[in-house]
Amino acid sequence: MPSKPKSPRRAMQKSVRLSEIQKAAREVFFTKGFAGATMEQIAKQARVSKGTLYLYFTNKDDLYVSLMLPVLDELGRYLHEFAQQVERKTIISRDQFLSRLCEIYYATYQFDPDGMRIIQTFQLGNHFAAMSKATLETINQRASANYRITRNVLLQLMRDGILKQRDPIKLTDILWATLIGIIQLEESKARTTQKDHLKVTLLCAFEIIGEGI
Amino acid sequence: MPSKPKSPRRAMQKSVRLSEIQKAAREVFFTKGFAGATMEQIAKQARVSKGTLYLYFTNKDDLYVSLMLPVLDELGRYLHEFAQQVERKTIISRDQFLSRLCEIYYATYQFDPDGMRIIQTFQLGNHFAAMSKATLETINQRASANYRITRNVLLQLMRDGILKQRDPIKLTDILWATLIGIIQLEESKARTTQKDHLKVTLLCAFEIIGEGI
DNA sequence: GGCATAAAATGACTGACGGTCAGTCATTTT
DNA sequence: AAAATGACTGACCGTCAGTCATTTTATGCC
């Protein structure tokens, strides 16, 4: 929440500090967990005083939640590229569509599993009531942009006769929900069995769904 | 955490206290949220001192997480009944199977949405590192019992030729994951749009899945 | 370079809360 | 009736998120 920068020099410093803080926050939050991490530790890791953290984020929740943004951006880039491919009629079959989408979702997860988990906790809504209006706004804006792209891709493919005519909103939801649900389940199983079945389960799910869309 | 009861009178009192505390905890946690709720408030609501809470639960996490148990039990009852129906060959088609399972899942959710959310947060694994070994044990035991029933139902239906031959473990996961994912997504949407599409989306998902299994 | 002013950073401080434990007292046992 | 038990209490402690008066640093002007 720094005020408007006057000089470009200061603006640069600000953005550097910001990402330094976020980098430090990642390290501390993701090794100690949200409750286990303290603002003092994060400040130390970022070579900054505790007070400074509060110049950039309104509170602990806010800082934590901000770490999901790179994931949303990464997903956005993938989806954008995907939409272009669909536009150019490069995607010409249902299977192709599904395996591509599955890849995108999996790549997004792989890009930052910890960030993905924040998205889920956030979406669950129980926690993080205290975060700033601004951060909430940013998140919603990015998320709904991604949502819109996916829906448009589906609409296009339905128009082209590649997918069955269905409610595109519901379908968008179901595809994303499948990802979310499987991540949640498989991560929880992985914690006890040490085995990673996420990708194969996801593939299996998309194969099953493939026969119905 | 109460020690072994000697007299039945005392044992009765203990179990009454326990459920009084859990009832109070529900009220406070579910109106103020996990972080917003204080042990002091819960104690007050339960007409008990703060110290007493710690005779029944090792810490705040433990108390919170214990509130998911009724949901697991309820699901267990439904699934048990379902398994008996399958045993008796009352379920004779794929559609019948799916719509029944969908009903069960939805009923479980309806039984206690707040408890369901705890299951999800717990499954996510970020939070609640400090809960007691005993509670963790209980939860895992109930959860895997439910898991086993579902898998056996699927196996039976595959043997009977009602479902396609598939990896029953993956399929169990995918069905549950679909529920979890849709709950998460639709609740998050409901928070902003005030509209409840959970059931219709779930039905749609199970219809799509129906064509692939 | 030196000074004035504004912005940024600091860290000592505070209040709130999770968790503890020595002590109390009703109930049960002897 | 005396002794033992154990459920319960609440004052107390340590920790930590968040605040704010003070100090440090950067910028603009002469």
XYZ file of C-alpha atoms (C1' of nucleotides) in Angstrom:
486
model
C 0.000 0.000 0.000
C 2.742 2.490 -0.767
C 1.529 5.914 -1.845
C 1.957 7.133 -5.391
C 5.627 7.268 -6.273
C 6.917 10.626 -7.448
C 10.258 9.703 -8.930
C 10.888 6.657 -11.101
C 13.875 5.800 -8.914
C 11.688 5.469 -5.852
C 9.085 3.547 -7.803
C 11.746 1.046 -8.814
C 12.967 0.651 -5.271
C 9.410 0.119 -4.146
C 8.717 -2.651 -6.595
C 12.016 -4.307 -5.733
C 11.216 -4.203 -2.023
C 7.780 -5.560 -2.742
C 9.037 -8.614 -4.539
C 11.784 -9.119 -1.972
C 9.154 -9.179 0.734
C 6.995 -11.592 -1.206
C 9.946 -13.825 -1.870
C 10.818 -13.886 1.820
C 7.181 -14.491 2.688
C 7.062 -17.522 0.374
C 10.080 -19.012 2.063
C 8.808 -18.538 5.574
C 5.125 -19.336 4.999
C 5.828 -22.435 2.965
C 8.279 -23.938 5.394
C 6.541 -23.032 8.660
C 2.916 -22.897 7.540
C 0.632 -19.886 7.873
C 0.148 -20.063 11.626
C 3.743 -21.049 12.303
C 5.195 -18.143 10.365
C 5.675 -14.837 12.132
C 5.879 -11.396 10.603
C 9.159 -10.917 12.457
C 10.678 -13.912 10.671
C 9.478 -12.723 7.291
C 10.872 -9.263 7.942
C 14.219 -10.721 8.937
C 14.318 -12.919 5.853
C 13.573 -9.881 3.685
C 16.289 -7.831 5.499
C 13.666 -5.322 6.501
C 12.008 -4.293 9.726
C 8.602 -5.544 10.747
C 7.065 -2.101 10.332
C 8.076 -2.025 6.676
C 5.961 -5.084 5.928
C 2.950 -3.033 6.928
C 3.841 -0.335 4.422
C 3.337 -2.871 1.646
C 0.571 -5.088 3.031
C -2.215 -4.232 5.411
C -1.843 -7.406 7.459
C -0.591 -10.976 7.571
C -3.588 -12.395 5.710
C -3.100 -9.864 2.969
C 0.545 -10.749 2.485
C -0.207 -14.459 2.432
C -3.066 -14.236 -0.025
C -1.046 -12.019 -2.368
C 1.206 -15.019 -3.017
C -1.492 -16.628 -5.125
C -1.375 -13.947 -7.805
C 1.537 -15.397 -9.820
C -0.425 -18.629 -10.207
C -3.463 -16.817 -11.542
C -1.215 -14.917 -13.956
C 0.509 -18.059 -15.145
C -2.842 -19.726 -15.748
C -3.939 -16.605 -17.571
C -0.981 -16.792 -19.960
C -1.650 -20.454 -20.715
C -5.335 -19.845 -21.283
C -4.663 -16.865 -23.510
C -2.394 -18.953 -25.707
C -4.984 -21.712 -25.711
C -7.708 -19.321 -26.828
C -5.535 -18.220 -29.734
C -5.017 -21.816 -30.791
C -8.758 -22.372 -30.721
C -9.283 -19.186 -32.672
C -6.843 -20.421 -35.319
C -8.753 -23.733 -35.450
C -5.679 -25.649 -34.336
C -7.779 -27.585 -31.844
C -9.879 -29.889 -33.952
C -11.084 -32.670 -31.684
C -12.632 -33.208 -28.295
C -9.713 -35.340 -27.151
C -7.241 -32.740 -28.275
C -9.125 -30.074 -26.369
C -9.265 -32.104 -23.194
C -5.683 -33.256 -23.191
C -4.551 -29.698 -23.848
C -6.680 -28.334 -21.013
C -5.476 -31.082 -18.724
C -1.893 -30.140 -19.554
C -2.593 -26.494 -18.838
C -4.156 -27.209 -15.488
C -1.384 -29.553 -14.508
C 1.313 -27.116 -15.613
C -0.336 -24.378 -13.586
C -0.328 -26.582 -10.536
C 3.288 -27.575 -11.110
C 4.268 -23.935 -11.553
C 3.516 -23.313 -7.889
C 1.735 -25.970 -5.816
C 1.965 -23.838 -2.685
C 0.354 -20.905 -4.424
C -2.336 -23.243 -5.719
C -3.070 -24.305 -2.171
C -3.533 -20.674 -1.193
C -6.083 -20.279 -3.964
C -7.992 -23.199 -2.557
C -7.870 -22.051 1.045
C -8.958 -18.636 -0.108
C -11.785 -20.043 -2.201
C -12.952 -22.017 0.811
C -13.702 -18.692 2.420
C -13.289 -19.590 6.079
C -10.029 -17.823 6.584
C -8.565 -14.492 5.506
C -11.487 -12.252 6.313
C -9.174 -9.369 7.149
C -7.419 -8.880 3.831
C -7.463 -5.549 2.055
C -10.152 -4.486 -0.371
C -7.497 -3.788 -3.002
C -5.997 -7.271 -2.943
C -9.455 -8.823 -3.018
C -10.294 -6.697 -6.036
C -7.115 -7.722 -7.867
C -7.711 -11.387 -7.206
C -11.315 -11.290 -8.337
C -10.389 -9.410 -11.459
C -7.682 -11.900 -12.486
C -9.789 -14.905 -11.585
C -12.801 -13.783 -13.544
C -10.627 -12.933 -16.545
C -9.404 -16.531 -16.589
C -12.946 -17.713 -16.147
C -14.110 -15.680 -19.110
C -11.390 -16.998 -21.400
C -12.239 -20.587 -20.551
C -15.915 -19.995 -21.148
C -15.243 -18.369 -24.499
C -13.055 -21.264 -25.564
C -15.864 -23.647 -24.712
C -18.412 -21.535 -26.590
C -16.186 -21.431 -29.663
C -15.675 -25.200 -29.603
C -19.412 -25.758 -29.231
C -20.060 -23.461 -32.175
C -17.504 -25.430 -34.194
C -19.284 -28.663 -33.307
C -16.280 -30.063 -31.496
C -18.098 -30.161 -28.170
C -21.728 -30.992 -27.458
C -24.040 -28.066 -26.780
C -24.123 -27.638 -23.023
C -24.334 -24.830 -20.526
C -20.815 -23.362 -20.926
C -20.845 -21.857 -17.448
C -21.601 -25.154 -15.768
C -19.009 -26.884 -17.916
C -16.352 -24.306 -17.070
C -17.156 -24.848 -13.424
C -17.050 -28.610 -13.673
C -13.679 -28.716 -15.397
C -12.098 -26.378 -12.873
C -13.817 -28.143 -9.981
C -12.419 -31.447 -11.150
C -8.921 -30.030 -11.005
C -9.446 -28.495 -7.588
C -11.049 -31.575 -6.127
C -8.383 -33.924 -7.397
C -5.553 -31.730 -6.198
C -7.090 -31.570 -2.776
C -7.690 -35.283 -2.549
C -4.434 -36.470 -4.030
C -2.325 -34.087 -1.990
C -4.023 -35.318 1.125
C -3.394 -38.923 0.142
C 0.178 -38.110 -0.836
C 0.796 -36.845 2.673
C 0.163 -40.310 4.107
C 1.157 -42.681 1.312
C 4.045 -40.643 -0.144
C 2.827 -41.475 -3.639
C 1.910 -38.924 -6.245
C -1.067 -39.967 -8.347
C -2.249 -36.500 -9.154
C -1.485 -36.489 -12.834
C -2.803 -39.967 -13.619
C -5.997 -39.344 -11.668
C -6.475 -36.063 -13.442
C -5.957 -37.738 -16.808
C -8.417 -40.446 -15.879
C -10.998 -37.885 -14.809
C -10.650 -35.933 -18.021
C -10.918 -39.151 -20.010
C -14.196 -39.971 -18.265
C -15.482 -36.469 -18.745
C -14.387 -36.663 -22.371
C -17.005 -39.250 -23.114
C -19.738 -36.978 -21.821
C -18.995 -33.669 -23.487
C -8.477 -36.050 26.848
C -10.380 -37.024 30.012
C -8.837 -39.935 31.861
C -10.654 -43.239 32.242
C -13.894 -42.705 34.108
C -14.348 -44.718 37.263
C -17.965 -44.115 38.111
C -20.754 -44.171 35.503
C -22.207 -40.971 36.951
C -19.036 -39.089 36.217
C -18.710 -40.670 32.796
C -22.165 -39.433 31.899
C -21.379 -35.931 33.047
C -18.201 -36.020 31.007
C -19.915 -36.933 27.775
C -22.539 -34.277 28.393
C -19.858 -31.646 28.935
C -18.091 -32.799 25.815
C -21.082 -32.308 23.598
C -21.916 -29.021 25.308
C -18.456 -27.779 24.492
C -18.706 -28.941 20.899
C -22.096 -27.325 20.541
C -20.764 -24.046 21.880
C -17.712 -24.352 19.636
C -19.930 -24.785 16.572
C -21.837 -21.632 17.436
C -18.769 -19.497 17.990
C -16.561 -20.884 15.211
C -19.298 -20.765 12.600
C -20.350 -17.221 13.321
C -16.928 -15.670 13.903
C -14.730 -17.926 11.778
C -11.755 -19.899 13.024
C -9.404 -16.988 13.552
C -12.125 -14.705 14.871
C -13.284 -17.144 17.517
C -11.516 -17.153 20.872
C -11.312 -19.985 23.368
C -12.607 -17.565 25.983
C -15.795 -16.981 23.969
C -16.318 -20.686 23.447
C -15.821 -21.344 27.136
C -18.309 -18.647 28.015
C -20.845 -19.999 25.550
C -20.418 -23.479 27.042
C -20.769 -22.045 30.584
C -17.390 -23.460 31.450
C -13.994 -22.021 32.218
C -11.293 -21.785 29.628
C -9.177 -24.353 31.420
C -11.908 -26.945 31.076
C -11.765 -26.765 27.302
C -8.208 -28.033 27.543
C -9.327 -31.041 29.581
C -11.340 -32.192 26.568
C -9.221 -30.974 23.670
C -5.512 -30.441 23.419
C -5.790 -27.121 21.608
C -7.914 -24.854 19.447
C -7.132 -26.737 16.230
C -8.131 -29.992 17.843
C -11.486 -28.668 18.995
C -12.224 -27.181 15.593
C -11.295 -30.247 13.613
C -13.347 -32.503 15.886
C -16.449 -30.769 14.533
C -16.079 -32.599 11.233
C -16.708 -36.018 12.756
C -20.523 -35.930 12.630
C -20.336 -35.323 8.881
C -18.096 -38.339 8.354
C -20.478 -40.412 10.456
C -23.516 -39.247 8.554
C -21.831 -40.055 5.251
C -20.897 -43.440 6.689
C -24.532 -44.240 7.495
C -25.677 -43.265 4.009
C -22.931 -45.280 2.352
C -23.629 -48.310 4.522
C -27.257 -48.265 3.495
C -26.211 -47.790 -0.117
C -23.903 -50.782 0.049
C -26.753 -52.920 1.322
C -28.962 -51.810 -1.559
C -26.224 -52.735 -3.996
C -25.780 -56.064 -2.234
C -29.510 -56.742 -2.634
C -29.236 -55.863 -6.345
C -31.639 -52.974 -5.904
C -29.364 -50.744 -7.955
C -29.671 -52.014 -11.495
C -28.448 -49.242 -13.761
C -25.614 -46.797 -14.112
C -27.983 -43.835 -13.967
C -29.609 -45.167 -10.840
C -26.215 -45.600 -9.224
C -25.098 -42.105 -10.091
C -28.253 -40.324 -9.082
C -28.285 -42.201 -5.790
C -24.636 -41.338 -5.092
C -25.266 -37.746 -6.032
C -28.162 -37.662 -3.576
C -25.990 -39.121 -0.838
C -23.236 -36.614 -1.377
C -25.615 -33.734 -1.510
C -27.471 -34.893 1.597
C -24.179 -35.184 3.444
C -23.303 -31.650 2.486
C -26.738 -30.393 3.491
C -26.481 -32.193 6.808
C -23.722 -29.830 7.861
C -22.156 -27.466 5.324
C -19.908 -25.943 7.956
C -18.590 -29.330 8.986
C -18.024 -30.139 5.342
C -15.903 -27.031 5.001
C -13.780 -28.186 7.906
C -13.177 -31.480 6.125
C -11.958 -29.557 3.131
C -9.714 -27.214 5.054
C -8.325 -30.186 6.887
C -7.760 -32.135 3.699
C -5.916 -29.161 2.276
C -3.334 -29.777 4.971
C -1.922 -26.286 5.396
C -3.547 -25.622 8.704
C -4.112 -27.622 11.863
C -0.648 -29.054 12.287
C -1.008 -28.998 16.058
C -4.006 -31.258 16.518
C -3.802 -34.307 18.726
C -2.663 -37.697 17.516
C -5.899 -39.226 18.834
C -8.219 -36.980 16.849
C -6.139 -37.470 13.730
C -6.392 -41.222 14.207
C -10.171 -41.090 14.620
C -10.618 -38.983 11.539
C -8.416 -41.152 9.369
C -10.171 -44.276 10.563
C -13.667 -42.946 9.756
C -12.572 -41.472 6.456
C -10.928 -44.618 5.209
C -13.935 -46.693 6.283
C -16.125 -44.543 4.050
C -13.571 -44.815 1.300
C -13.570 -48.578 1.535
C -17.349 -48.841 1.340
C -17.465 -46.686 -1.772
C -14.760 -48.693 -3.443
C -16.520 -51.950 -2.645
C -19.759 -50.630 -4.068
C -17.956 -49.744 -7.277
C -16.290 -53.157 -7.451
C -19.620 -54.911 -6.972
C -21.257 -52.814 -9.701
C -18.375 -53.510 -12.070
C -18.681 -57.224 -11.360
C -22.396 -57.001 -12.095
C -21.641 -55.310 -15.406
C -23.466 -52.139 -14.422
C -20.309 -50.050 -14.598
C -17.420 -50.321 -17.040
C -14.265 -51.997 -15.765
C -12.039 -49.243 -14.483
C -9.560 -48.691 -11.678
C -11.992 -48.528 -8.722
C -9.595 -46.509 -6.608
C -9.248 -43.792 -9.215
C -12.978 -43.777 -9.767
C -13.705 -43.477 -6.052
C -11.312 -40.554 -5.952
C -12.803 -38.866 -8.967
C -16.364 -39.050 -7.690
C -15.430 -37.638 -4.308
C -13.152 -35.054 -5.877
C -15.991 -33.875 -8.083
C -18.128 -33.277 -5.025
C -15.363 -31.479 -3.176
C -14.391 -29.336 -6.131
C -17.919 -28.281 -6.903
C -18.719 -27.446 -3.304
C -15.619 -25.300 -3.107
C -16.293 -23.487 -6.338
C -20.007 -22.964 -5.932
C -19.733 -21.796 -2.344
C -17.151 -19.285 -3.404
C -19.399 -18.066 -6.220
C -22.400 -18.015 -3.912
C -20.542 -15.622 -1.628
C -20.460 -12.997 -4.360
C -23.533 -13.694 -6.468
C -25.863 -14.891 -3.686
C -27.066 -17.670 -5.961
C -26.925 -21.341 -5.097
C -26.124 -23.531 -8.083
C -24.458 -26.290 -6.136
C -27.046 -28.977 -6.690
C -27.630 -28.351 -10.384
C -23.921 -28.185 -11.097
C -23.369 -31.399 -9.182
C -26.165 -33.098 -11.136
C -24.694 -31.860 -14.391
C -21.249 -33.148 -13.437
C -22.594 -36.575 -12.536
C -24.547 -36.670 -15.790
C -21.374 -35.985 -17.746
C -19.429 -38.529 -15.750
C -22.288 -40.969 -16.268
C -21.547 -41.196 -19.961
C -17.964 -42.200 -19.279
C -18.284 -44.898 -16.652
C 28.341 20.960 -1.122
C 24.628 22.365 2.113
C 20.088 22.857 3.531
C 14.925 21.985 3.669
C 11.409 18.880 3.110
C 9.143 14.819 2.289
C 9.139 9.835 2.114
C 10.544 5.549 3.928
C 12.134 2.612 7.399
C 12.663 1.358 12.106
C 11.870 -1.216 16.424
C 10.107 -0.514 21.099
C 5.638 -0.985 22.670
C 0.748 -2.673 23.398
C -3.210 -5.475 23.681
C -5.172 -9.761 22.712
C -5.165 -14.454 22.845
C -3.658 -19.483 23.214
C -2.210 -22.338 26.576
C -0.707 -23.697 31.736
C -1.065 -25.072 36.422
C -1.500 -24.634 41.469
C -5.350 -24.658 44.053
C -10.574 -25.571 45.182
C -14.395 -28.371 46.086
C -18.078 -31.769 45.006
C -18.329 -36.633 44.656
C -16.883 -41.206 45.608
C -14.436 -44.672 48.233
C -12.793 -46.625 52.449
C -16.570 -39.414 59.081
C -12.160 -39.261 56.982
C -9.458 -39.784 52.923
C -8.870 -39.904 48.040
C -10.157 -38.552 43.551
C -10.495 -35.778 39.611
C -13.318 -32.195 37.364
C -13.061 -27.546 37.280
C -11.292 -22.831 37.834
C -9.097 -18.425 36.576
C -4.920 -15.799 37.433
C -0.909 -15.894 35.006
C 2.660 -16.363 31.170
C 4.725 -16.125 26.610
C 4.021 -14.988 21.972
C 2.910 -12.304 18.272
C 0.103 -9.148 15.057
C -0.237 -4.655 14.521
C 0.939 0.565 15.872
C 3.388 4.811 15.958
C 6.866 8.188 17.584
C 11.371 8.647 16.096
C 15.242 8.207 12.990
C 17.261 7.567 8.464
C 17.407 8.298 3.655
C 16.345 10.394 -0.741
C 15.093 14.449 -3.476
C 14.965 19.193 -5.033
C 16.735 23.677 -4.793
C 20.268 27.255 -4.073
